[in-house]
Amino acid sequence: MLKRLDELEQRALKDLEGALDEPALQAWKVSYLGRGAELGKITEGLRELSK
C-alpha cells in the first residue's frame, strides 16, 4: 500500500511539473483527484485494511 502511494506521489508530482497552463492543471486535477482517480481507489482499499 505504501509503495503504491509513493509511486503515485512521484508520478503526480512529475505530471504536475508539466502542467503549464490552466487546462493542463485541470486535467491533472481530474486525473489525480477526481472520482475515478487512482488516489480514490487506494483510499477505498484502506477500508479493507481495517476489517
mmCIF file of C-alpha atoms in Angstrom:
data_model
loop_
_atom_site.group_PDB
_atom_site.id
_atom_site.type_symbol
_atom_site.label_atom_id
_atom_site.label_comp_id
_atom_site.label_asym_id
_atom_site.label_seq_id
_atom_site.Cartn_x
_atom_site.Cartn_y
_atom_site.Cartn_z
ATOM 1 C CA MET A 1 0.000 0.000 0.000
ATOM 2 C CA LEU A 2 2.734 2.478 0.952
ATOM 3 C CA LYS A 3 4.700 1.595 -2.161
ATOM 4 C CA ARG A 4 1.648 2.343 -4.335
ATOM 5 C CA LEU A 5 1.186 5.693 -2.588
ATOM 6 C CA ASP A 6 4.847 6.594 -3.049
ATOM 7 C CA GLU A 7 4.713 5.688 -6.743
ATOM 8 C CA LEU A 8 1.523 7.683 -7.192
ATOM 9 C CA GLU A 9 3.062 10.679 -5.446
ATOM 10 C CA GLN A 10 6.140 10.610 -7.669
ATOM 11 C CA ARG A 11 4.030 10.307 -10.839
ATOM 12 C CA ALA A 12 1.667 13.066 -9.710
ATOM 13 C CA LEU A 13 4.500 15.463 -8.906
ATOM 14 C CA LYS A 14 6.198 14.772 -12.235
ATOM 15 C CA ASP A 15 2.953 15.335 -14.126
ATOM 16 C CA LEU A 16 2.197 18.466 -12.109
ATOM 17 C CA GLU A 17 5.527 19.961 -13.164
ATOM 18 C CA GLY A 18 4.379 19.560 -16.761
ATOM 19 C CA ALA A 19 1.017 21.253 -16.182
ATOM 20 C CA LEU A 20 1.966 24.654 -17.532
ATOM 21 C CA ASP A 21 -1.455 26.120 -18.222
ATOM 22 C CA GLU A 22 -4.931 26.037 -16.720
ATOM 23 C CA PRO A 23 -6.349 23.281 -18.957
ATOM 24 C CA ALA A 24 -3.366 21.064 -18.172
ATOM 25 C CA LEU A 25 -3.770 21.776 -14.472
ATOM 26 C CA GLN A 26 -7.472 20.895 -14.638
ATOM 27 C CA ALA A 27 -6.626 17.650 -16.443
ATOM 28 C CA TRP A 28 -4.070 16.857 -13.722
ATOM 29 C CA LYS A 29 -6.657 17.543 -11.028
ATOM 30 C CA VAL A 30 -9.198 15.208 -12.622
ATOM 31 C CA SER A 31 -6.573 12.553 -13.227
ATOM 32 C CA TYR A 32 -5.232 12.503 -9.678
ATOM 33 C CA LEU A 33 -8.026 13.883 -7.501
ATOM 34 C CA GLY A 34 -11.222 13.129 -9.420
ATOM 35 C CA ARG A 35 -13.782 10.449 -8.577
ATOM 36 C CA GLY A 36 -12.215 7.770 -10.741
ATOM 37 C CA ALA A 37 -8.655 8.730 -9.877
ATOM 38 C CA GLU A 38 -6.161 6.231 -8.570
ATOM 39 C CA LEU A 39 -5.909 8.019 -5.216
ATOM 40 C CA GLY A 40 -9.589 7.362 -4.621
ATOM 41 C CA LYS A 41 -9.128 3.709 -5.458
ATOM 42 C CA ILE A 42 -6.254 3.460 -2.992
ATOM 43 C CA THR A 43 -8.233 5.140 -0.220
ATOM 44 C CA GLU A 44 -11.124 2.754 -0.868
ATOM 45 C CA GLY A 45 -8.642 -0.030 -0.195
ATOM 46 C CA LEU A 46 -7.956 1.451 3.232
ATOM 47 C CA ARG A 47 -11.417 0.342 4.318
ATOM 48 C CA GLU A 48 -10.452 -3.223 3.562
ATOM 49 C CA LEU A 49 -7.345 -2.948 5.743
ATOM 50 C CA SER A 50 -9.367 -2.117 8.829
ATOM 51 C CA LYS A 51 -11.540 -5.233 8.524
#
